[in-house]
Structures are given as structure tokens and as C-alpha cells.
Amino acid sequence: MMRRAILGLLLAAAIVPGSALPQTTGQTKLLTLRAGLLERELDLAKLPNAYFLLDMREKRLILKAGGTVLRQWEMGGVRAWGAPNEFKTLTLVTKSALNPPQRVEIKPGGAEETPAPAAAKEKEAAKKPQAGTPAAPPEFELEALELKDMPKSFEMVFEGGLRVSVKAAGQSLKSTLGRVWNAVRWSIGRPLEAVYAKAKKRPFRVLELTLKEDKEVQALYWALFDGIKGLIWYTPVN
Amino acid sequence: MGGFTKFLLGLVAAAAVLVLGLITWGYVDQFRQVKAWSAGAAAQQVSAAEAKRLPAKVTGLTKRLEALTPRGLYILIDTAENRLYLKKGDQVVREAVVSCGSGGILKEPNGKRSWIFDTPRGQFHVESKLTNPYWVKPDWAFIEEGEPIPKNIEDRIAENELGAYALGFGKGYFIHGTLYTRLLGRNVTHGCVRVGDDDLKAVFESVNLGTRILIY
């Protein structure tokens, strides 16, 4: 019973990021962190590229460019394993998924030989032009990368070894089996992975973000391109 | 119970204890790491003078960040949803269904060149405003069609392809009109952003050279 209680406490410390963070550091500490993050964001905002801010406390991921919000994703859940990163700018090295989207190679002059290149379909569609903007886009298949082709769960690896997995709430939690698998993976798999990583002297930092819908996961996969930079706010900074 | 069964049971029990031990070690180590991180973060000391300056520093940085956001109208393009928003602050002035890049790859046969037809992302500005634009077809347009690349520039010019207006935002990319209005809402372009006639006219008339374009 005692062991269970201790394990429960440790688990709570591990999975609830807010609880694992300093709670009584005072206004000066918060302002120091806030200033540091703002300085780093200012550096990112001066560049022409988009960047992201992952706010662990507010459970929100914000995509920005030039200081302007492009889009934001509200998260249903956030879990963390491993010590939080230092407050530095992170770079996305790679994304991986079970079924990653594949770019279509266009066959030069292939409109006659191979059916369905975008240009051929466009010409077909253009035979029946309609005035004005359509209420809904046509549903036929295109040889193109579209939002619907993006994976519904994926993992990102950042410089320094931070791994961030993203899934939708409805995806694995729908079935009891999925729920059990998720719990086992997190509460048994993660500590074992952490011990293995320690033995190999490799950093082990994992975040798990749960978005509300599959489409939001797909949109996030689309938006976060390899090489994008960003910041993670582990502590309350408001 | 036979000796071998006892041995097997012992082995399983030992393995279970080992795994349980490793899991516990994992939790303990996690707890230690987070505690060490928290202690390290809390140990950051600032002098009294620095602490006094911190609120002003934060306010200053916030203002500098806010100053970067566009003051007037700006264009926001969502390449995943194929939407263009003409915005002023948080307010959407106009929303248009558009077509963005297909993401396809074209490789030059027996050549070293290749092209990826993505709409570029990030922060841009309106660099040119063209009325009745014509398209100077680049090499890839001929390669894609399986046609020889012309020597003369006159042979590259295609009229009436880009609609009535075009807004250039650098490196040959434009927000322009389209003949293929039925494909609006789909990712079909070579990287440019195609807009329907009415929306294009409204956007063209609203923005100036230098207007911010944000694409994601």
C-alpha cells in the first residue's frame, strides 16, 4: 500500500508537468524566465520563418511568424518524462509517423502516358469552368499532398534529443484496449526507456501532446516543417 | 513440483523482480532529474538592482515584440486548408478559398535539376502589383509538359493564365487569378497562390506594396 502510494506520487510528479516545476519561486524568478523567453522569441520573430511556442502550462501550441499568431492548437493533455529542457531555442530535426505522407513525383510529359497528374486533372476540370468561388472544393483524388494525407499521430525529434509525440484524444482512448496500451506504454515503457537511455548515456526527454481531433494533428504535422525553431514554456510565465 | 519447474518459476520471479526494480529506478531517476532541474532553475540569482529592472525589461520586450506585428491590413494564407484571409489585427476583413502548392516533385530527365512545388512559408511582403499580368513560363513548365525548353523569351510568354491581377511576393511566387476555379480549395499549384476573380480583385485593391504576407 505504502509502495503504491509512493509510486503514485512519483507518477504524478512525472506526468503532470506543472506539479514537477518550482511553485514557490516568486515574482523575480518568473520575471527572469519571462524576460529570457521574450528575448528568445524576439530573436525568432525577427527572422522571416515561422516558429512555434509550446506553452505547457496553458496546454497550447502557437504557430507564429514575425510576432504574429498564425494559428494555435489547444491541447487536451500534455505529459512529460525527463527533466525539462534548458530555456533555449529548439530546432525540429525530423518528424516520423507510421504512414508518413509521400511526395508525388511528376512524370515529365506524362499527361498522356500516366493518368492523373495534377495538370491533366486541372485541364479536365477547366473544361467546365464555374464562375465565382465554389462553396466546397471538388472531392476527386489529386496527385498532391493535402491535409487529409497527413498522419493522425506522429513523433518529432528535436536537437538535443527531445522527442515529442502527438496524437488525437479520440484515437487511442476510444477503445479500452487503446487506453490500457497507452497507460502501460507510459507508466511501464517510459521508465524502462529512461533507464536504458541512462545506461547508454543518452538524454531521455519525452513529451506527449494530445490534441482534440485527428484533423488538428494533421494540421500540426503540416505546419511544423523540418528545421522549424521554437520555444517550450515549462513554467508559468504570465 | 519438479526441479526444472522450480528453476523456471525462480527464473520468472527473478526477471519480474529485475523489471520491477528497473521501473522503480526509472521513476526515482525521473523524480531526481525534475527535482534537480527545479533546484537549478530556482538557484538562478539576480541582484536587487537587476530584480528592480525586471518588470520594465519585460514590458519593453513585450512592446518590442508587439511592434513587429502588422499595424494595418495583412494577408494570412493557410496552405493546408487553402484559405486566404485579409486581416486587420485579429479581425478577418475577407476570407477566400484559394489553391496552394501541390507538394509534387519534378525531376528533369537526364538532368540535375529538380523542383518541389510547395508554397513557400513564412513572412513575406507584397513586392509587386501587376494588372493584366502575363506568365513567363519557367523551364519546369516545359519539362512538366514534355516540351523542349525554348530559346526565346517570347516563346515562354503565356497570356491570360494569371487572371486580371497578380501580387508578387518574391522568388517568382505570386498571388494571382486562375482559369481553374473548380480547383479552388485544393492543393494543385506549382507554389503560387491562385485566387478566384472577385476575391483577387478585392485583395488587390486593398493592399499596397510592402503589405505583409504570412504563409503557413
Coordinates of C-alpha atoms in Angstrom, one line a residue:
Chain A
M1 CA 0.0 0.0 0.0
M2 CA 2.8 2.3 1.0
R3 CA 4.8 1.4 -2.1
R4 CA 1.7 2.1 -4.2
A5 CA 1.3 5.5 -2.6
I6 CA 4.9 6.4 -3.2
L7 CA 4.7 5.1 -6.8
G8 CA 1.6 7.2 -7.3
L9 CA 3.3 10.3 -6.0
L10 CA 6.3 9.7 -8.3
L11 CA 4.0 9.1 -11.2
A12 CA 2.1 12.3 -10.5
A13 CA 5.4 14.2 -10.4
A14 CA 6.3 12.6 -13.7
I15 CA 3.2 13.1 -15.7
V16 CA 1.9 16.4 -14.5
P17 CA 4.4 19.0 -15.7
G18 CA 3.0 21.8 -13.6
S19 CA 3.4 19.8 -10.4
A20 CA 7.0 19.0 -11.2
L21 CA 8.0 22.6 -11.6
P22 CA 9.0 25.1 -8.9
Q23 CA 5.9 26.5 -7.4
T24 CA 7.3 28.9 -4.8
T25 CA 10.0 30.8 -6.7
G26 CA 8.4 34.2 -6.5
Q27 CA 7.9 37.1 -8.9
T28 CA 11.5 37.7 -9.6
K29 CA 12.1 34.2 -10.8
L30 CA 9.1 34.4 -13.0
L31 CA 10.1 37.7 -14.5
T32 CA 13.6 36.4 -15.1
L33 CA 12.2 33.5 -17.0
R34 CA 9.7 35.6 -18.8
A35 CA 12.4 38.1 -19.9
G36 CA 14.6 35.2 -21.1
L37 CA 11.8 33.7 -23.2
L38 CA 10.7 37.0 -24.6
E39 CA 14.3 37.7 -25.7
R40 CA 14.5 34.4 -27.4
E41 CA 11.1 34.9 -29.1
L42 CA 12.2 38.3 -30.3
D43 CA 15.2 36.8 -32.0
L44 CA 12.9 34.3 -33.7
A45 CA 10.3 36.9 -34.6
K46 CA 13.0 39.0 -36.4
L47 CA 13.6 36.1 -38.9
P48 CA 11.3 35.6 -41.9
N49 CA 10.5 32.0 -40.9
A50 CA 7.6 30.7 -38.8
Y51 CA 8.3 29.5 -35.3
F52 CA 6.3 27.8 -32.5
L53 CA 5.7 28.3 -28.8
L54 CA 4.6 25.4 -26.8
D55 CA 3.1 26.5 -23.6
M56 CA 3.0 23.6 -21.2
R57 CA 1.0 25.3 -18.6
E58 CA -1.7 26.7 -20.8
K59 CA -1.6 23.4 -22.9
R60 CA -1.4 25.4 -26.1
L61 CA 0.9 25.4 -29.1
I62 CA 1.1 28.6 -31.0
L63 CA 2.5 29.0 -34.5
K64 CA 3.8 32.5 -35.2
A65 CA 5.8 34.5 -37.8
G66 CA 7.1 37.9 -37.2
G67 CA 5.5 38.0 -33.8
T68 CA 2.0 37.5 -35.3
V69 CA -0.1 34.4 -34.4
L70 CA -0.7 32.3 -37.5
R71 CA -2.7 29.5 -35.8
Q72 CA -2.9 27.9 -32.4
W73 CA -3.8 24.5 -31.2
E74 CA -5.4 23.8 -27.8
M75 CA -4.3 20.5 -26.3
G76 CA -6.5 18.1 -24.3
G77 CA -3.5 16.8 -22.5
V78 CA 0.3 17.2 -22.1
R79 CA 2.6 14.7 -20.4
A80 CA 6.3 14.9 -19.9
W81 CA 9.0 12.5 -19.0
G82 CA 12.6 13.5 -18.2
A83 CA 13.9 16.8 -16.9
P84 CA 12.6 19.9 -18.8
N85 CA 15.0 21.3 -21.4
E86 CA 17.0 24.4 -20.6
F87 CA 15.4 27.5 -21.8
K88 CA 16.8 27.6 -25.3
T89 CA 15.6 27.7 -28.8
L90 CA 14.8 24.2 -30.1
T91 CA 15.1 23.1 -33.7
L92 CA 12.9 20.3 -35.2
V93 CA 15.2 17.7 -36.7
T94 CA 12.8 15.2 -38.1
K95 CA 9.2 14.0 -37.9
S96 CA 8.2 10.4 -38.2
A97 CA 5.0 8.5 -38.5
L98 CA 3.7 5.0 -39.3
N99 CA 2.4 6.2 -42.6
P100 CA 4.3 9.3 -43.5
P101 CA 3.0 11.2 -46.5
Q102 CA 5.0 10.7 -49.7
R103 CA 5.5 13.4 -52.2
V104 CA 4.3 12.5 -55.7
E105 CA 6.9 12.5 -58.4
I106 CA 5.5 14.2 -61.5
K107 CA 6.3 12.3 -64.7
P108 CA 7.6 14.9 -67.3
G109 CA 5.2 15.0 -70.2
G110 CA 3.2 12.2 -68.5
A111 CA -0.2 13.7 -69.0
E112 CA -0.8 11.4 -71.9
E113 CA 1.0 8.3 -70.6
T114 CA 0.2 8.2 -66.9
P115 CA -3.2 9.3 -65.8
A116 CA -3.9 11.7 -63.0
P117 CA -1.1 14.2 -62.8
A118 CA -2.3 17.4 -61.4
A119 CA -2.0 19.3 -64.6
A120 CA -4.1 16.7 -66.5
K121 CA -6.9 16.8 -63.9
E122 CA -6.8 20.6 -63.8
K123 CA -7.3 20.7 -67.6
E124 CA -10.1 18.3 -67.3
A125 CA -11.8 20.4 -64.6
A126 CA -11.1 23.6 -66.5
K127 CA -13.3 22.3 -69.4
K128 CA -16.3 23.1 -67.1
P129 CA -15.3 26.3 -65.5
Q130 CA -17.7 27.9 -63.0
A131 CA -17.9 31.5 -62.2
G132 CA -17.0 32.6 -58.7
T133 CA -15.6 30.7 -55.8
P134 CA -17.0 27.2 -55.2
A135 CA -18.8 26.6 -51.9
A136 CA -16.9 23.3 -51.4
P137 CA -13.9 22.1 -53.2
P138 CA -14.2 19.1 -55.6
E139 CA -13.7 15.8 -53.9
F140 CA -11.8 13.8 -56.6
E141 CA -8.3 12.4 -55.8
L142 CA -5.3 14.6 -56.8
E143 CA -1.7 13.5 -57.0
A144 CA -0.8 16.1 -54.4
L145 CA 0.0 16.4 -50.8
E146 CA -3.1 17.5 -49.0
L147 CA -4.1 17.9 -45.4
K148 CA -6.1 14.6 -45.4
D149 CA -2.8 12.8 -46.4
M150 CA -1.1 13.8 -43.2
P151 CA -0.7 11.2 -40.4
K152 CA -3.1 11.2 -37.4
S153 CA -0.3 10.6 -35.0
F154 CA 3.4 11.3 -35.2
E155 CA 6.6 11.9 -33.4
M156 CA 9.0 14.8 -33.6
V157 CA 12.7 14.7 -32.7
F158 CA 14.4 18.0 -31.7
E159 CA 18.0 18.9 -31.5
G160 CA 19.3 17.7 -28.1
G161 CA 17.2 14.6 -28.2
L162 CA 13.8 15.8 -27.1
R163 CA 11.0 13.6 -28.5
V164 CA 7.5 14.9 -28.8
S165 CA 4.7 12.6 -29.7
V166 CA 1.4 13.9 -31.0
K167 CA -1.9 12.1 -31.2
A168 CA -5.6 12.9 -31.1
A169 CA -7.7 12.2 -28.0
G170 CA -10.2 10.1 -29.8
Q171 CA -7.6 7.9 -31.4
S172 CA -6.3 5.5 -28.8
L173 CA -8.6 6.4 -26.0
K174 CA -11.7 5.2 -27.9
S175 CA -11.2 1.6 -27.1
T176 CA -10.4 0.0 -23.7
L177 CA -7.5 -1.8 -25.3
G178 CA -6.1 1.5 -26.6
R179 CA -6.4 3.1 -23.2
V180 CA -4.7 0.2 -21.5
W181 CA -1.9 0.2 -24.1
N182 CA -1.4 3.9 -23.6
A183 CA -1.2 3.6 -19.8
V184 CA 1.2 0.6 -20.0
R185 CA 3.3 2.3 -22.5
W186 CA 3.6 5.5 -20.4
S187 CA 3.9 4.0 -16.9
I188 CA 6.0 1.0 -17.6
G189 CA 7.6 1.6 -21.0
R190 CA 8.8 5.1 -20.3
P191 CA 10.7 4.3 -17.1
L192 CA 12.3 1.4 -18.8
E193 CA 13.3 3.5 -21.8
A194 CA 14.6 6.1 -19.4
V195 CA 16.8 3.6 -17.6
Y196 CA 18.0 2.2 -20.9
A197 CA 18.9 5.7 -22.1
K198 CA 20.7 6.4 -18.9
A199 CA 22.8 3.3 -19.3
K200 CA 23.6 4.4 -22.9
K201 CA 24.4 7.9 -21.5
R202 CA 21.8 9.4 -23.9
P203 CA 19.4 12.1 -22.9
F204 CA 15.8 11.0 -22.5
R205 CA 13.2 13.7 -22.7
V206 CA 9.7 12.9 -24.0
L207 CA 6.6 15.0 -24.3
E208 CA 3.2 13.6 -25.3
L209 CA 0.7 16.1 -26.7
T210 CA -2.9 15.1 -27.1
L211 CA -5.0 17.2 -29.4
K212 CA -8.8 17.1 -29.6
E213 CA -9.3 15.9 -33.2
D214 CA -7.4 13.9 -35.9
K215 CA -7.6 16.9 -38.2
E216 CA -5.8 19.1 -35.7
V217 CA -3.0 16.6 -35.5
Q218 CA -2.8 16.5 -39.3
A219 CA -2.7 20.3 -39.4
L220 CA 0.1 20.4 -36.9
Y221 CA 2.1 17.8 -38.9
W222 CA 1.6 20.1 -41.9
A223 CA 2.6 23.3 -40.1
L224 CA 5.7 22.1 -38.3
F225 CA 8.2 21.6 -41.0
D226 CA 11.7 20.1 -40.5
G227 CA 14.0 22.8 -39.3
I228 CA 11.4 25.0 -37.7
K229 CA 12.5 26.6 -34.5
G230 CA 10.6 27.1 -31.3
L231 CA 10.4 27.5 -27.6
I232 CA 8.9 25.5 -24.8
W233 CA 7.5 27.3 -21.8
Y234 CA 7.7 24.8 -18.9
T235 CA 6.8 27.3 -16.2
P236 CA 4.1 29.8 -15.6
V237 CA 5.4 32.9 -17.2
N238 CA 2.4 35.2 -17.3
Chain B
M1 CA 6.9 -29.9 -8.3
G2 CA 9.9 -30.9 -10.4
G3 CA 13.3 -29.3 -10.1
F4 CA 13.1 -27.9 -13.6
T5 CA 9.7 -26.2 -12.9
K6 CA 11.0 -24.7 -9.7
F7 CA 14.0 -23.4 -11.6
L8 CA 11.7 -21.9 -14.3
L9 CA 9.5 -20.3 -11.7
G10 CA 12.6 -18.9 -9.9
L11 CA 13.8 -17.5 -13.2
V12 CA 10.5 -15.8 -14.0
A13 CA 10.3 -14.4 -10.4
A14 CA 13.9 -13.1 -10.8
A15 CA 13.0 -11.5 -14.1
A16 CA 9.9 -9.9 -12.7
V17 CA 11.9 -8.5 -9.7
L18 CA 14.5 -7.2 -12.1
V19 CA 11.9 -5.5 -14.3
L20 CA 10.1 -4.0 -11.3
G21 CA 13.4 -2.8 -10.0
L22 CA 14.2 -1.1 -13.3
I23 CA 10.8 0.5 -13.5
T24 CA 11.2 1.8 -9.9
W25 CA 14.7 3.1 -10.8
G26 CA 13.2 4.8 -13.8
Y27 CA 10.6 6.6 -11.6
V28 CA 13.2 7.5 -8.9
D29 CA 15.6 8.9 -11.5
Q30 CA 12.8 10.9 -13.1
F31 CA 11.9 12.4 -9.8
R32 CA 15.6 13.2 -9.1
Q33 CA 16.0 14.8 -12.5
V34 CA 12.9 17.0 -12.2
K35 CA 14.0 18.0 -8.6
A36 CA 17.5 18.8 -9.7
W37 CA 16.1 20.9 -12.6
S38 CA 13.7 22.7 -10.3
A39 CA 16.5 23.4 -7.8
G40 CA 18.8 24.6 -10.6
A41 CA 16.2 26.9 -12.0
A42 CA 15.4 28.3 -8.6
A43 CA 19.0 28.8 -7.9
Q44 CA 19.3 31.5 -10.6
Q45 CA 20.2 34.6 -8.6
V46 CA 19.6 38.1 -9.7
S47 CA 20.9 41.2 -7.8
A48 CA 18.5 43.5 -6.2
A49 CA 19.2 46.1 -8.8
E50 CA 18.5 43.6 -11.6
A51 CA 15.4 42.5 -9.9
K52 CA 14.1 46.1 -9.8
R53 CA 14.7 46.5 -13.5
L54 CA 13.0 43.2 -14.5
P55 CA 9.4 44.5 -14.8
A56 CA 10.5 47.3 -17.1
K57 CA 12.6 44.9 -19.1
V58 CA 9.7 42.5 -19.6
T59 CA 7.4 45.4 -20.6
G60 CA 10.0 46.7 -23.0
L61 CA 10.5 43.3 -24.6
T62 CA 6.7 42.7 -24.9
K63 CA 6.3 46.1 -26.6
R64 CA 9.2 45.3 -29.0
L65 CA 7.5 42.1 -29.9
E66 CA 4.1 43.7 -30.3
A67 CA 5.7 46.4 -32.5
L68 CA 6.6 43.6 -35.0
T69 CA 3.0 42.7 -35.7
P70 CA 1.4 44.4 -38.7
R71 CA -0.4 47.6 -37.9
G72 CA -2.7 47.8 -41.0
L73 CA -4.0 45.1 -43.4
Y74 CA -2.1 41.9 -43.9
I75 CA -2.6 38.7 -45.8
L76 CA -2.6 35.4 -44.0
I77 CA -2.6 32.2 -46.0
D78 CA -3.3 28.7 -44.7
T79 CA -1.8 26.3 -47.2
A80 CA -3.3 23.2 -45.6
E81 CA -6.8 24.5 -45.7
N82 CA -6.3 26.5 -48.9
R83 CA -7.6 29.7 -47.4
L84 CA -6.5 33.3 -47.7
Y85 CA -7.5 35.8 -45.0
L86 CA -7.2 39.5 -45.4
K87 CA -6.8 40.7 -41.8
K88 CA -6.5 43.8 -39.8
G89 CA -5.3 42.9 -36.3
D90 CA -7.4 40.0 -35.2
Q91 CA -10.3 40.9 -37.4
V92 CA -10.8 39.0 -40.7
V93 CA -11.8 41.5 -43.4
R94 CA -12.2 39.0 -46.1
E95 CA -11.8 35.2 -46.5
A96 CA -11.1 33.5 -49.8
V97 CA -10.9 29.9 -50.9
V98 CA -7.6 29.5 -52.8
S99 CA -5.3 26.9 -54.3
C100 CA -1.8 26.4 -52.9
G101 CA 1.2 24.2 -53.8
S102 CA 0.7 20.5 -54.6
G103 CA 3.9 19.4 -53.0
G104 CA 4.8 17.4 -56.1
I105 CA 8.4 16.8 -57.2
L106 CA 9.5 17.2 -60.8
K107 CA 12.9 15.9 -61.9
E108 CA 14.5 17.0 -65.2
P109 CA 15.0 13.9 -67.3
N110 CA 18.8 13.2 -67.7
G111 CA 19.4 16.4 -65.8
K112 CA 20.5 17.5 -62.4
R113 CA 17.6 19.9 -61.7
S114 CA 14.6 19.1 -59.7
W115 CA 11.7 21.2 -58.3
I116 CA 9.4 20.8 -55.3
F117 CA 6.1 22.5 -55.8
D118 CA 5.4 23.8 -52.3
T119 CA 4.0 27.2 -51.5
P120 CA 6.8 28.9 -49.5
R121 CA 6.0 29.5 -45.8
G122 CA 6.9 32.3 -43.5
Q123 CA 6.9 36.0 -43.7
F124 CA 6.8 37.9 -47.0
H125 CA 5.8 41.3 -48.4
V126 CA 3.9 42.4 -51.5
E127 CA 6.8 43.2 -53.8
S128 CA 4.9 43.9 -57.0
K129 CA 1.4 44.7 -58.0
L130 CA 0.6 43.8 -61.6
T131 CA -2.5 44.4 -63.7
N132 CA -3.3 42.0 -66.6
P133 CA -0.1 40.0 -65.9
Y134 CA 1.3 37.5 -68.3
W135 CA 3.2 34.4 -67.3
V136 CA 6.8 34.0 -68.4
K137 CA 6.9 30.2 -68.2
P138 CA 10.0 28.8 -66.4
D139 CA 11.9 25.7 -67.5
W140 CA 9.9 23.4 -65.3
A141 CA 6.7 24.3 -67.1
F142 CA 8.1 22.9 -70.3
I143 CA 9.7 19.9 -68.7
E144 CA 6.5 19.0 -67.0
E145 CA 4.6 19.2 -70.3
G146 CA 7.4 17.2 -72.0
E147 CA 8.1 20.0 -74.4
P148 CA 11.5 21.4 -75.4
I149 CA 12.7 24.5 -73.5
P150 CA 12.5 27.4 -75.8
K151 CA 15.5 29.7 -76.5
N152 CA 13.5 32.9 -77.0
I153 CA 11.7 34.6 -74.2
E154 CA 8.7 35.3 -76.5
D155 CA 8.1 31.6 -76.6
R156 CA 7.8 31.5 -72.9
I157 CA 5.0 34.1 -72.6
A158 CA 1.6 32.8 -71.7
E159 CA -1.2 35.3 -71.6
N160 CA -4.5 35.0 -69.7
E161 CA -3.2 32.3 -67.4
L162 CA -2.8 34.5 -64.2
G163 CA -6.1 36.3 -64.2
A164 CA -6.6 40.1 -64.0
Y165 CA -4.1 40.8 -61.2
A166 CA -1.0 39.4 -59.6
L167 CA 0.7 40.2 -56.3
G168 CA 4.4 39.2 -56.3
F169 CA 5.9 38.1 -53.1
G170 CA 9.4 37.2 -54.2
K171 CA 11.4 34.5 -55.9
G172 CA 8.8 34.2 -58.7
Y173 CA 5.9 33.4 -56.5
F174 CA 2.6 35.3 -57.0
I175 CA -0.9 35.5 -55.6
H176 CA -2.8 35.5 -58.9
G177 CA -6.0 34.6 -60.6
T178 CA -6.9 31.3 -62.2
L179 CA -8.8 29.7 -65.1
Y180 CA -9.3 26.7 -63.0
T181 CA -11.8 28.0 -60.5
R182 CA -13.2 24.5 -59.8
L183 CA -9.9 23.6 -58.2
L184 CA -10.0 26.3 -55.7
G185 CA -9.8 24.7 -52.2
R186 CA -7.3 22.0 -53.4
N187 CA -3.5 21.9 -53.4
V188 CA -2.8 21.9 -57.1
T189 CA -0.4 24.7 -57.9
H190 CA 3.3 24.9 -58.5
G191 CA 3.8 27.1 -55.5
C192 CA 1.8 30.2 -56.4
V193 CA -1.5 31.0 -54.7
R194 CA -4.4 31.0 -57.0
V195 CA -7.4 33.1 -56.0
G196 CA -10.9 33.5 -57.6
D197 CA -11.7 36.6 -59.6
D198 CA -13.8 38.6 -57.1
D199 CA -11.6 37.8 -54.1
L200 CA -8.4 38.6 -56.1
K201 CA -9.8 42.0 -57.1
A202 CA -10.8 42.8 -53.5
V203 CA -7.4 41.8 -52.1
F204 CA -5.5 43.5 -54.9
E205 CA -7.3 46.8 -54.3
S206 CA -6.9 46.6 -50.5
V207 CA -3.2 46.0 -50.2
N208 CA -0.2 48.1 -51.0
L209 CA 3.4 47.4 -51.9
G210 CA 5.1 46.3 -48.7
T211 CA 1.9 44.8 -47.2
R212 CA 2.8 41.8 -45.0
I213 CA 2.0 38.3 -46.3
L214 CA 2.2 35.5 -43.7
I215 CA 2.0 31.9 -45.0
Y216 CA 1.8 28.7 -43.1

